[in-house]
């Protein structure tokens, strides 16, 4: 099986949303939307990767594939929980009502229906796709609750005395909403409540994720059609600080939101708890074309999610930070998995990371990937954070096809897919740029001699 370190990339062909992210029986399991036949979107399977430490990953092939009436045209996104030693996956099964005669992997005019399914595993590696699937929520027929077609991506969690599930939907394709269900036995699910914000917040909410942190509740959703600025990626991931009443499934959502990532490439993130109980997130990084090796689709580095007041931080996971343990003097010495560059910027200063520009303008960070990104109509080239409050310390984590810029330990993050970056760093400041890379297996780093 293929092994990768840090940024988990498609093993081949196409991947998108992370699914079923969970720490289970000593492994981090990360499933993902996978089309194994071509480097494009098509009939969705679930690929599977595992890691002991969130740093080194091993692809384990296909976990789920279409095999029932309800998921005959795709196993869409979902999540995972553990109960009584078993791994439970819940996901959206899709059945096309009118198949595209030019392409059996797509439907015509969004004529399909969605159901929510469950499958279990005794070990997290073996799944009975032929006999082991059950429908837990059939296609919705009551438009007052949700949409028969666009209701998908269930996220499941354990509450104080029962199970809860949040799922994305739409109200007549006018504005997005989330639906809440509850269950006492994981098999019989009852609709309880819904929450929404209106037409200014996208026409459909994909990939919802609700969780509590020490600082309060967080709702992450990926609204479709959120942006109307002429750029290609109108669908974006956002997060809200929220208040949730478990007994009634009532959620109070404020008007203001943050983008989960200000590079506008990250979409459909999902969180779980790591081995230490911290809330950790993975997200899909969208790419406009395949990488040089022919694959398309990858994930950001795992991030710790914290809420302080009404602000949500996305910090580099401690395991990732510890992995960058080898100090180097030049990026030509970096491993093939990439490097970390650490520096500060004053107003007006710029860093050039192989053609990817990072600039401080006032109390904002701006990036420009024009020189290392394909040119096409609607391409998002320039990114910018909101006003910073905690200084301007920059940590850049870069590899061949992805640059992540963490500002002030996750106050904001800009992640961008890139192509053809150069092997150099230029900074128009006198301050020191600290460089780190991953040590190879068996190699000692500073402090270990």
Coordinates of N, CA, C and O in Angstrom, one line a residue, residues 262-430:
X262 N -8.7 31.0 4.7 CA -8.8 32.1 3.8 C -8.1 32.0 2.5 O -8.0 33.0 1.7
X263 N -7.6 30.8 2.2 CA -7.0 30.5 0.9 C -8.1 30.2 -0.1 O -7.9 30.2 -1.4
X264 N -9.3 29.9 0.3 CA -10.5 29.6 -0.5 C -10.4 28.3 -1.3 O -11.2 28.0 -2.2
X265 N -9.4 27.5 -1.0 CA -9.3 26.2 -1.7 C -9.8 25.1 -0.8 O -10.2 24.0 -1.2
X266 N -9.8 25.3 0.6 CA -10.2 24.3 1.5 C -11.7 24.1 1.5 O -12.4 25.1 1.6
X267 N -12.2 22.9 1.5 CA -13.7 22.7 1.5 C -14.0 21.4 2.2 O -13.1 20.5 2.4
X268 N -15.2 21.3 2.7 CA -15.8 20.0 3.3 C -14.9 19.5 4.4 O -14.7 18.3 4.5
X269 N -14.5 20.3 5.4 CA -13.6 19.8 6.5 C -14.5 18.9 7.4 O -15.7 19.0 7.5
X270 N -13.8 18.0 8.1 CA -14.4 17.2 9.1 C -13.5 17.1 10.4 O -12.3 17.0 10.2
X271 N -14.1 17.0 11.5 CA -13.3 16.9 12.8 C -13.6 15.6 13.5 O -14.6 14.9 13.3
X272 N -12.6 15.3 14.4 CA -12.8 14.2 15.4 C -12.0 14.6 16.6 O -11.4 15.6 16.7
X273 N -11.9 13.7 17.6 CA -11.1 13.8 18.7 C -9.8 13.0 18.5 O -9.9 11.8 18.1
X274 N -8.6 13.5 18.8 CA -7.4 12.8 18.7 C -7.2 11.9 19.9 O -8.0 11.8 20.8
X275 N -6.1 11.2 20.0 CA -5.8 10.3 21.1 C -5.7 11.0 22.4 O -5.9 10.3 23.5
X276 N -5.5 12.3 22.4 CA -5.4 13.1 23.7 C -6.7 13.8 24.0 O -6.8 14.6 24.9
X277 N -7.8 13.6 23.1 CA -9.0 14.3 23.4 C -9.2 15.6 22.7 O -10.2 16.3 22.9
X278 N -8.2 16.1 22.0 CA -8.2 17.4 21.3 C -9.1 17.3 20.0 O -9.1 16.3 19.4
X279 N -9.7 18.4 19.7 CA -10.6 18.4 18.5 C -9.6 18.7 17.3 O -9.0 19.7 17.2
X280 N -9.6 17.8 16.4 CA -8.6 17.9 15.2 C -9.4 17.8 13.9 O -10.4 17.1 13.8
X281 N -9.0 18.6 12.9 CA -9.7 18.8 11.7 C -8.8 18.4 10.5 O -7.6 18.6 10.5
X282 N -9.5 17.8 9.5 CA -8.9 17.6 8.2 C -9.8 18.2 7.1 O -11.0 18.3 7.3
X283 N -9.2 18.7 6.0 CA -10.1 19.4 5.0 C -9.5 19.1 3.6 O -8.3 18.9 3.4
X284 N -10.4 19.0 2.7 CA -10.0 18.8 1.3 C -9.5 20.1 0.6 O -10.1 21.1 0.7
X285 N -8.4 20.0 -0.1 CA -7.8 21.1 -0.8 C -8.1 20.9 -2.3 O -7.7 19.9 -2.9
X286 N -9.0 21.8 -2.8 CA -9.4 21.7 -4.2 C -8.3 22.1 -5.2 O -7.5 23.0 -4.9
X287 N -8.1 21.4 -6.3 CA -7.1 21.6 -7.3 C -7.8 21.8 -8.7 O -8.7 21.0 -9.0
X288 N -7.3 22.7 -9.5 CA -7.9 23.0 -10.8 C -7.5 21.9 -11.9 O -8.2 21.8 -12.9
X289 N -6.4 21.2 -11.6 CA -5.9 20.3 -12.6 C -5.1 19.2 -11.9 O -4.6 19.5 -10.8
X290 N -4.9 18.1 -12.5 CA -4.0 17.1 -11.8 C -2.6 17.5 -11.6 O -2.1 18.4 -12.3
X291 N -2.0 16.9 -10.6 CA -0.6 17.2 -10.3 C 0.2 16.5 -11.4 O -0.3 15.8 -12.3
X292 N 1.5 16.7 -11.4 CA 2.4 16.2 -12.5 C 2.3 14.7 -12.6 O 2.4 14.1 -13.6
X293 N 2.1 14.0 -11.4 CA 2.0 12.6 -11.4 C 0.7 12.0 -11.9 O 0.5 10.8 -12.0
X294 N -0.3 12.9 -12.1 CA -1.6 12.4 -12.6 C -2.7 12.4 -11.6 O -3.9 12.1 -12.0
X295 N -2.5 12.5 -10.3 CA -3.6 12.5 -9.3 C -4.1 13.9 -9.1 O -3.5 14.9 -9.4
X296 N -5.3 13.9 -8.5 CA -5.9 15.2 -8.2 C -6.7 15.1 -6.9 O -7.5 14.2 -6.7
X297 N -6.4 16.1 -6.0 CA -7.1 16.1 -4.7 C -6.1 15.8 -3.5 O -5.3 14.8 -3.6
X298 N -6.2 16.5 -2.5 CA -5.3 16.3 -1.3 C -6.0 16.9 -0.1 O -7.0 17.6 -0.2
X299 N -5.4 16.7 1.1 CA -5.9 17.2 2.3 C -4.9 18.1 3.0 O -3.7 18.0 2.9
X300 N -5.4 19.1 3.8 CA -4.5 20.0 4.6 C -3.9 19.2 5.7 O -4.3 18.0 5.9
X301 N -3.0 19.8 6.3 CA -2.4 19.2 7.5 C -3.4 19.1 8.6 O -4.3 20.0 8.7
X302 N -3.4 18.1 9.5 CA -4.4 18.1 10.7 C -4.2 19.3 11.6 O -3.1 19.7 11.9
X303 N -5.3 19.9 12.0 CA -5.3 21.2 12.7 C -6.1 21.0 14.0 O -7.2 20.4 14.0
X304 N -5.6 21.6 15.1 CA -6.4 21.6 16.3 C -7.4 22.8 16.3 O -7.0 23.9 15.9
X305 N -8.6 22.5 16.6 CA -9.6 23.6 16.5 C -10.0 24.0 17.9 O -10.3 23.2 18.8
X306 N -9.9 25.3 18.2 CA -10.2 25.9 19.5 C -11.0 27.2 19.3 O -10.8 27.9 18.4
X307 N -11.9 27.3 20.2 CA -12.7 28.6 20.3 C -12.4 29.4 21.5 O -12.3 28.9 22.6
X308 N -12.1 30.7 21.3 CA -11.8 31.6 22.3 C -12.7 32.8 22.1 O -12.6 33.5 21.2
X309 N -13.7 33.0 23.0 CA -14.7 34.0 22.8 C -15.5 33.6 21.6 O -16.0 32.5 21.5
X310 N -15.5 34.5 20.6 CA -16.2 34.3 19.4 C -15.3 34.0 18.2 O -15.8 33.9 17.1
X311 N -14.0 33.8 18.5 CA -13.1 33.5 17.5 C -12.7 32.1 17.5 O -12.5 31.5 18.6
X312 N -12.5 31.5 16.3 CA -12.1 30.1 16.2 C -10.7 30.0 15.6 O -10.4 30.6 14.5
X313 N -9.8 29.3 16.3 CA -8.5 29.1 15.9 C -8.3 27.8 15.3 O -8.9 26.8 15.7
X314 N -7.3 27.7 14.3 CA -7.0 26.5 13.6 C -5.4 26.3 13.7 O -4.7 26.9 12.9
X315 N -5.0 25.6 14.7 CA -3.6 25.5 15.0 C -2.9 24.2 14.4 O -3.6 23.2 14.3
X316 N -1.6 24.3 14.1 CA -0.9 23.1 13.7 C -0.9 22.1 14.8 O -0.7 22.4 15.9
X317 N -1.3 20.8 14.4 CA -1.3 19.8 15.4 C 0.0 19.5 16.0 O 1.1 19.6 15.3
X318 N 0.1 19.3 17.3 CA 1.4 19.1 17.9 C 2.3 18.0 17.3 O 3.5 18.1 17.3
X319 N 1.6 16.9 16.8 CA 2.4 15.8 16.2 C 3.1 16.3 14.9 O 4.2 15.9 14.6
X320 N 2.4 17.2 14.2 CA 2.9 17.8 12.9 C 4.1 18.7 13.3 O 5.2 18.7 12.7
X321 N 3.9 19.5 14.3 CA 4.9 20.5 14.7 C 6.2 19.7 15.1 O 7.3 20.1 14.8
X322 N 6.0 18.6 15.9 CA 7.1 17.8 16.3 C 7.8 17.1 15.2 O 9.0 16.9 15.3
X323 N 7.1 16.8 14.1 CA 7.7 16.1 13.0 C 8.7 17.0 12.3 O 9.7 16.5 11.7
X324 N 8.5 18.3 12.3 CA 9.5 19.2 11.7 C 10.6 19.5 12.7 O 10.8 20.6 13.2
X325 N 11.4 18.5 12.9 CA 12.4 18.5 14.0 C 13.8 18.7 13.5 O 14.7 18.9 14.3
X326 N 14.0 18.7 12.2 CA 15.4 18.8 11.7 C 15.6 20.2 11.1 O 14.9 20.6 10.2
X327 N 16.4 21.0 11.8 CA 16.7 22.4 11.3 C 17.7 22.3 10.2 O 18.7 21.6 10.2
X328 N 17.4 23.1 9.1 CA 18.2 23.2 7.9 C 18.5 24.6 7.6 O 17.9 25.6 8.2
X329 N 19.5 24.8 6.8 CA 19.9 26.2 6.4 C 19.4 26.6 5.1 O 19.5 27.8 4.7
X330 N 19.0 25.7 4.3 CA 18.5 26.0 2.9 C 17.4 24.9 2.5 O 17.5 23.8 2.9
X331 N 16.4 25.4 1.8 CA 15.4 24.4 1.4 C 15.8 23.3 0.5 O 15.1 22.3 0.3
X332 N 17.0 23.5 -0.1 CA 17.5 22.4 -1.0 C 17.8 21.2 -0.1 O 18.0 20.1 -0.6
X333 N 17.9 21.4 1.2 CA 18.2 20.3 2.1 C 16.9 19.6 2.7 O 17.0 18.7 3.5
X334 N 15.7 20.1 2.2 CA 14.5 19.6 2.8 C 14.2 18.2 2.2 O 14.6 17.9 1.1
X335 N 13.4 17.5 3.0 CA 13.0 16.2 2.5 C 11.9 16.3 1.4 O 11.4 17.4 1.2
X336 N 11.6 15.3 0.7 CA 10.6 15.3 -0.4 C 9.2 15.6 0.1 O 8.3 16.0 -0.6
X337 N 9.0 15.5 1.4 CA 7.7 15.8 2.0 C 7.6 17.3 2.4 O 6.5 17.7 2.8
X338 N 8.6 18.1 2.2 CA 8.4 19.5 2.4 C 9.2 20.1 3.5 O 10.0 19.4 4.2
X339 N 8.8 21.3 3.9 CA 9.6 22.1 4.9 C 8.7 23.1 5.6 O 7.6 23.4 5.2
X340 N 9.2 23.6 6.8 CA 8.5 24.7 7.5 C 9.5 25.9 7.5 O 10.6 25.7 7.8
X341 N 8.9 27.1 7.2 CA 9.7 28.3 7.3 C 9.0 29.2 8.3 O 7.7 29.4 8.3
X342 N 9.7 29.7 9.3 CA 9.2 30.5 10.4 C 9.8 31.9 10.4 O 11.0 32.0 10.4
X343 N 9.0 33.0 10.4 CA 9.5 34.3 10.4 C 8.4 35.3 10.8 O 7.2 34.9 10.9
X344 N 8.8 36.6 10.9 CA 7.8 37.6 11.2 C 7.8 38.6 10.1 O 8.9 38.8 9.4
X345 N 6.7 39.3 9.9 CA 6.6 40.3 8.9 C 6.1 41.6 9.5 O 5.2 41.6 10.2
X346 N 6.8 42.7 9.1 CA 6.3 44.1 9.5 C 5.5 44.6 8.3 O 5.5 44.1 7.2
X347 N 4.8 45.7 8.5 CA 4.0 46.3 7.5 C 4.8 46.6 6.3 O 5.9 47.2 6.3
X348 N 4.3 46.1 5.1 CA 5.0 46.4 3.8 C 6.0 45.4 3.4 O 6.5 45.4 2.3
X349 N 6.3 44.4 4.3 CA 7.4 43.4 4.0 C 6.7 42.2 3.3 O 5.6 41.9 3.5
X350 N 7.6 41.6 2.4 CA 7.1 40.5 1.6 C 8.1 39.3 1.7 O 9.3 39.5 1.8
X351 N 7.5 38.1 1.7 CA 8.3 36.9 1.5 C 7.9 36.2 0.2 O 6.7 36.1 -0.1
X352 N 8.9 35.7 -0.5 CA 8.7 35.0 -1.8 C 9.1 33.6 -1.6 O 10.3 33.2 -1.4
X353 N 8.1 32.7 -1.5 CA 8.3 31.3 -1.3 C 8.2 30.6 -2.6 O 7.2 30.0 -3.1
X354 N 9.3 30.6 -3.4 CA 9.4 29.9 -4.7 C 8.4 30.4 -5.7 O 7.9 29.7 -6.6
X355 N 8.1 31.7 -5.6 CA 7.1 32.3 -6.5 C 5.8 32.6 -5.9 O 5.0 33.3 -6.4
X356 N 5.5 32.0 -4.7 CA 4.3 32.3 -3.9 C 4.6 33.4 -3.0 O 5.5 33.3 -2.1
X357 N 3.9 34.5 -3.1 CA 4.2 35.8 -2.3 C 3.3 35.9 -1.1 O 2.1 35.7 -1.2
X358 N 4.0 36.2 0.0 CA 3.3 36.5 1.3 C 3.6 37.9 1.7 O 4.8 38.2 1.9
X359 N 2.6 38.8 1.8 CA 2.9 40.2 2.1 C 2.0 40.6 3.3 O 0.9 40.2 3.5
X360 N 2.7 41.5 4.2 CA 1.9 42.1 5.2 C 1.5 43.5 4.8 O 2.3 44.3 4.4
X361 N 0.2 43.8 4.8 CA -0.3 45.1 4.5 C -1.2 45.6 5.7 O -2.3 45.1 5.9
X362 N -0.6 46.5 6.4 CA -1.3 46.9 7.7 C -1.3 45.8 8.6 O -0.3 45.1 8.9
X363 N -2.4 45.4 9.2 CA -2.6 44.3 10.1 C -3.3 43.1 9.4 O -4.0 42.4 10.0
X364 N -3.0 43.0 8.1 CA -3.5 41.8 7.3 C -2.4 41.1 6.6 O -1.4 41.7 6.3
X365 N -2.6 39.8 6.3 CA -1.7 39.1 5.5 C -2.3 38.8 4.2 O -3.5 38.4 4.1
X366 N -1.6 39.1 3.1 CA -2.1 38.8 1.8 C -1.1 37.8 1.1 O 0.1 37.8 1.3
X367 N -1.7 37.0 0.2 CA -0.9 36.0 -0.6 C -1.2 36.2 -2.0 O -2.4 36.5 -2.4
X368 N -0.3 35.9 -2.9 CA -0.4 36.0 -4.3 C 0.2 34.8 -5.0 O 1.4 34.6 -4.9
X369 N -0.6 33.9 -5.6 CA 0.0 32.7 -6.2 C -0.1 32.8 -7.7 O 0.0 31.8 -8.4
X370 N -0.2 34.0 -8.3 CA -0.3 34.1 -9.7 C 0.8 33.4 -10.5 O 0.6 32.8 -11.5
X371 N 2.0 33.5 -10.0 CA 3.2 32.9 -10.7 C 3.2 31.4 -10.6 O 4.0 30.7 -11.3
X372 N 2.4 30.8 -9.7 CA 2.6 29.3 -9.5 C 1.2 28.6 -9.5 O 0.9 27.7 -8.8
X373 N 0.3 29.1 -10.4 CA -1.0 28.6 -10.5 C -1.5 28.8 -11.9 O -1.2 29.7 -12.6
X374 N -2.3 27.8 -12.4 CA -2.9 27.9 -13.8 C -3.7 29.2 -14.0 O -4.4 29.6 -13.1
X375 N -3.6 29.7 -15.1 CA -4.4 30.9 -15.5 C -5.7 30.5 -16.2 O -5.7 29.8 -17.2
X376 N -6.8 30.8 -15.6 CA -8.1 30.6 -16.2 C -9.1 31.5 -15.7 O -8.9 32.1 -14.6
X377 N -10.2 31.7 -16.4 CA -11.3 32.6 -15.9 C -11.9 32.2 -14.6 O -12.2 31.0 -14.4
X378 N -11.9 33.1 -13.7 CA -12.4 32.8 -12.3 C -11.4 32.2 -11.4 O -11.8 31.8 -10.3
X379 N -10.2 32.1 -11.7 CA -9.1 31.6 -10.8 C -9.0 32.5 -9.6 O -8.9 33.7 -9.7
X380 N -8.9 31.9 -8.4 CA -8.7 32.7 -7.2 C -7.2 32.8 -7.0 O -6.5 31.8 -6.7
X381 N -6.6 33.9 -7.1 CA -5.2 34.1 -7.1 C -4.7 34.9 -5.8 O -3.6 34.6 -5.3
X382 N -5.5 35.8 -5.4 CA -5.1 36.7 -4.3 C -6.0 36.4 -3.0 O -7.2 36.3 -3.1
X383 N -5.3 36.2 -1.9 CA -6.0 35.9 -0.6 C -5.7 36.9 0.4 O -4.6 37.5 0.3
X384 N -6.5 37.1 1.4 CA -6.3 38.1 2.4 C -7.0 37.7 3.7 O -8.2 37.3 3.7
X385 N -6.3 37.8 4.8 CA -7.0 37.6 6.1 C -7.8 38.8 6.6 O -7.5 39.9 6.1
X386 N -8.6 38.7 7.5 CA -9.2 39.9 8.2 C -8.1 40.5 9.1 O -6.9 40.1 9.1
X387 N -8.4 41.6 9.8 CA -7.5 42.3 10.7 C -6.9 41.3 11.7 O -7.7 40.6 12.4
X388 N -5.6 41.3 11.9 CA -5.0 40.5 12.9 C -5.0 41.2 14.3 O -5.0 42.4 14.4
X389 N -5.0 40.4 15.4 CA -5.0 41.0 16.7 C -3.8 40.5 17.5 O -3.6 41.1 18.6
X390 N -3.1 39.4 17.1 CA -2.1 38.8 17.9 C -0.7 39.0 17.4 O 0.2 38.2 17.7
X391 N -0.4 40.0 16.6 CA 1.0 40.2 16.1 C 1.0 39.8 14.6 O 0.0 39.8 13.9
X392 N 2.2 39.2 14.2 CA 2.3 38.8 12.8 C 3.4 37.8 12.6 O 4.4 38.0 11.9
X393 N 3.3 36.7 13.3 CA 4.2 35.6 13.2 C 3.7 34.6 12.2 O 2.6 34.2 12.2
X394 N 4.6 34.3 11.3 CA 4.2 33.4 10.1 C 4.9 32.1 10.2 O 6.1 32.0 10.4
X395 N 4.1 31.0 10.0 CA 4.7 29.7 9.8 C 4.2 29.1 8.5 O 3.0 29.0 8.3
X396 N 5.1 28.9 7.6 CA 4.7 28.4 6.3 C 5.1 26.9 6.2 O 6.2 26.5 6.5
X397 N 4.1 26.1 5.8 CA 4.4 24.7 5.6 C 4.1 24.4 4.2 O 3.0 24.5 3.7
X398 N 5.2 24.0 3.5 CA 5.2 23.9 2.0 C 5.6 22.6 1.5 O 6.6 22.0 2.0
X399 N 4.9 22.1 0.5 CA 5.5 21.0 -0.3 C 5.2 21.3 -1.8 O 4.9 22.4 -2.1
X400 N 5.4 20.3 -2.6 CA 5.3 20.6 -4.1 C 4.0 21.1 -4.6 O 4.0 22.0 -5.5
X401 N 2.9 20.8 -4.0 CA 1.6 21.2 -4.5 C 0.7 21.9 -3.5 O -0.4 22.2 -3.8
X402 N 1.2 22.2 -2.3 CA 0.4 22.9 -1.3 C 1.3 23.7 -0.4 O 2.3 23.3 0.1
X403 N 0.8 25.0 -0.2 CA 1.5 25.9 0.8 C 0.4 26.3 1.8 O -0.7 26.8 1.4
X404 N 0.7 26.1 3.1 CA -0.2 26.5 4.1 C 0.5 27.6 4.9 O 1.6 27.4 5.4
X405 N -0.2 28.7 5.1 CA 0.4 29.8 5.9 C -0.4 30.0 7.2 O -1.6 30.4 7.1
X406 N 0.2 29.7 8.3 CA -0.4 29.8 9.6 C 0.0 31.2 10.2 O 1.2 31.4 10.3
X407 N -0.9 32.0 10.6 CA -0.6 33.3 11.1 C -1.0 33.3 12.6 O -2.1 33.0 13.0
X408 N 0.0 33.7 13.4 CA -0.2 33.8 14.9 C -0.8 32.5 15.4 O -1.8 32.6 16.1
X409 N -0.1 31.4 15.2 CA -0.5 30.1 15.7 C -2.0 29.8 15.5 O -2.7 29.4 16.3
X410 N -2.4 30.1 14.2 CA -3.8 29.7 13.8 C -4.8 30.7 14.0 O -6.0 30.4 13.9
X411 N -4.5 32.0 14.3 CA -5.5 33.0 14.3 C -6.3 33.0 13.0 O -7.5 33.1 12.9
X412 N -5.5 32.9 11.9 CA -6.0 32.7 10.6 C -5.1 31.8 9.8 O -3.9 31.7 10.1
X413 N -5.6 31.1 8.8 CA -4.8 30.2 7.9 C -5.1 30.5 6.5 O -6.3 30.7 6.1
X414 N -4.1 30.5 5.6 CA -4.3 30.6 4.2 C -3.6 29.4 3.6 O -2.4 29.2 3.7
X415 N -4.4 28.5 2.9 CA -3.9 27.3 2.3 C -4.2 27.4 0.8 O -5.3 27.6 0.4
X416 N -3.2 27.2 0.0 CA -3.3 27.3 -1.5 C -2.6 26.1 -2.2 O -1.5 25.8 -1.9
X417 N -3.4 25.5 -3.1 CA -2.8 24.6 -4.1 C -1.8 25.4 -5.0 O -2.1 26.5 -5.4
X418 N -0.7 24.8 -5.3 CA 0.3 25.4 -6.2 C 0.9 24.4 -7.2 O 0.8 23.2 -6.9
X419 N 1.5 25.0 -8.2 CA 2.1 24.1 -9.2 C 3.4 24.8 -9.6 O 3.5 26.0 -10.0
X420 N 4.5 24.1 -9.6 CA 5.8 24.6 -10.1 C 6.5 25.6 -9.3 O 7.1 26.6 -9.9
X421 N 6.4 25.5 -8.0 CA 7.1 26.5 -7.1 C 8.6 26.3 -7.3 O 9.1 25.1 -7.5
X422 N 9.4 27.3 -7.1 CA 10.9 27.2 -7.1 C 11.5 26.8 -5.8 O 10.8 26.9 -4.8
X423 N 12.7 26.4 -5.8 CA 13.4 26.0 -4.6 C 14.2 27.1 -4.0 O 15.4 27.1 -3.9
X424 N 13.4 28.2 -3.6 CA 14.1 29.3 -3.0 C 13.1 30.0 -2.1 O 11.9 29.9 -2.2
X425 N 13.7 30.8 -1.1 CA 12.9 31.7 -0.3 C 13.7 33.1 -0.3 O 14.9 33.1 -0.1
X426 N 12.9 34.1 -0.6 CA 13.5 35.5 -0.6 C 12.6 36.3 0.4 O 11.4 36.4 0.2
X427 N 13.3 36.9 1.3 CA 12.5 37.8 2.3 C 13.2 39.1 2.4 O 14.4 39.2 2.6
X428 N 12.5 40.2 2.2 CA 13.1 41.5 2.2 C 13.2 42.1 3.6 O 12.8 43.2 3.8
X429 N 13.6 41.3 4.5 CA 13.8 41.7 5.9 C 15.1 41.2 6.4 O 15.7 40.3 5.8
X430 N 15.6 41.9 7.4 CA 16.9 41.5 8.0 C 16.8 40.4 9.0 O 17.8 39.8 9.5

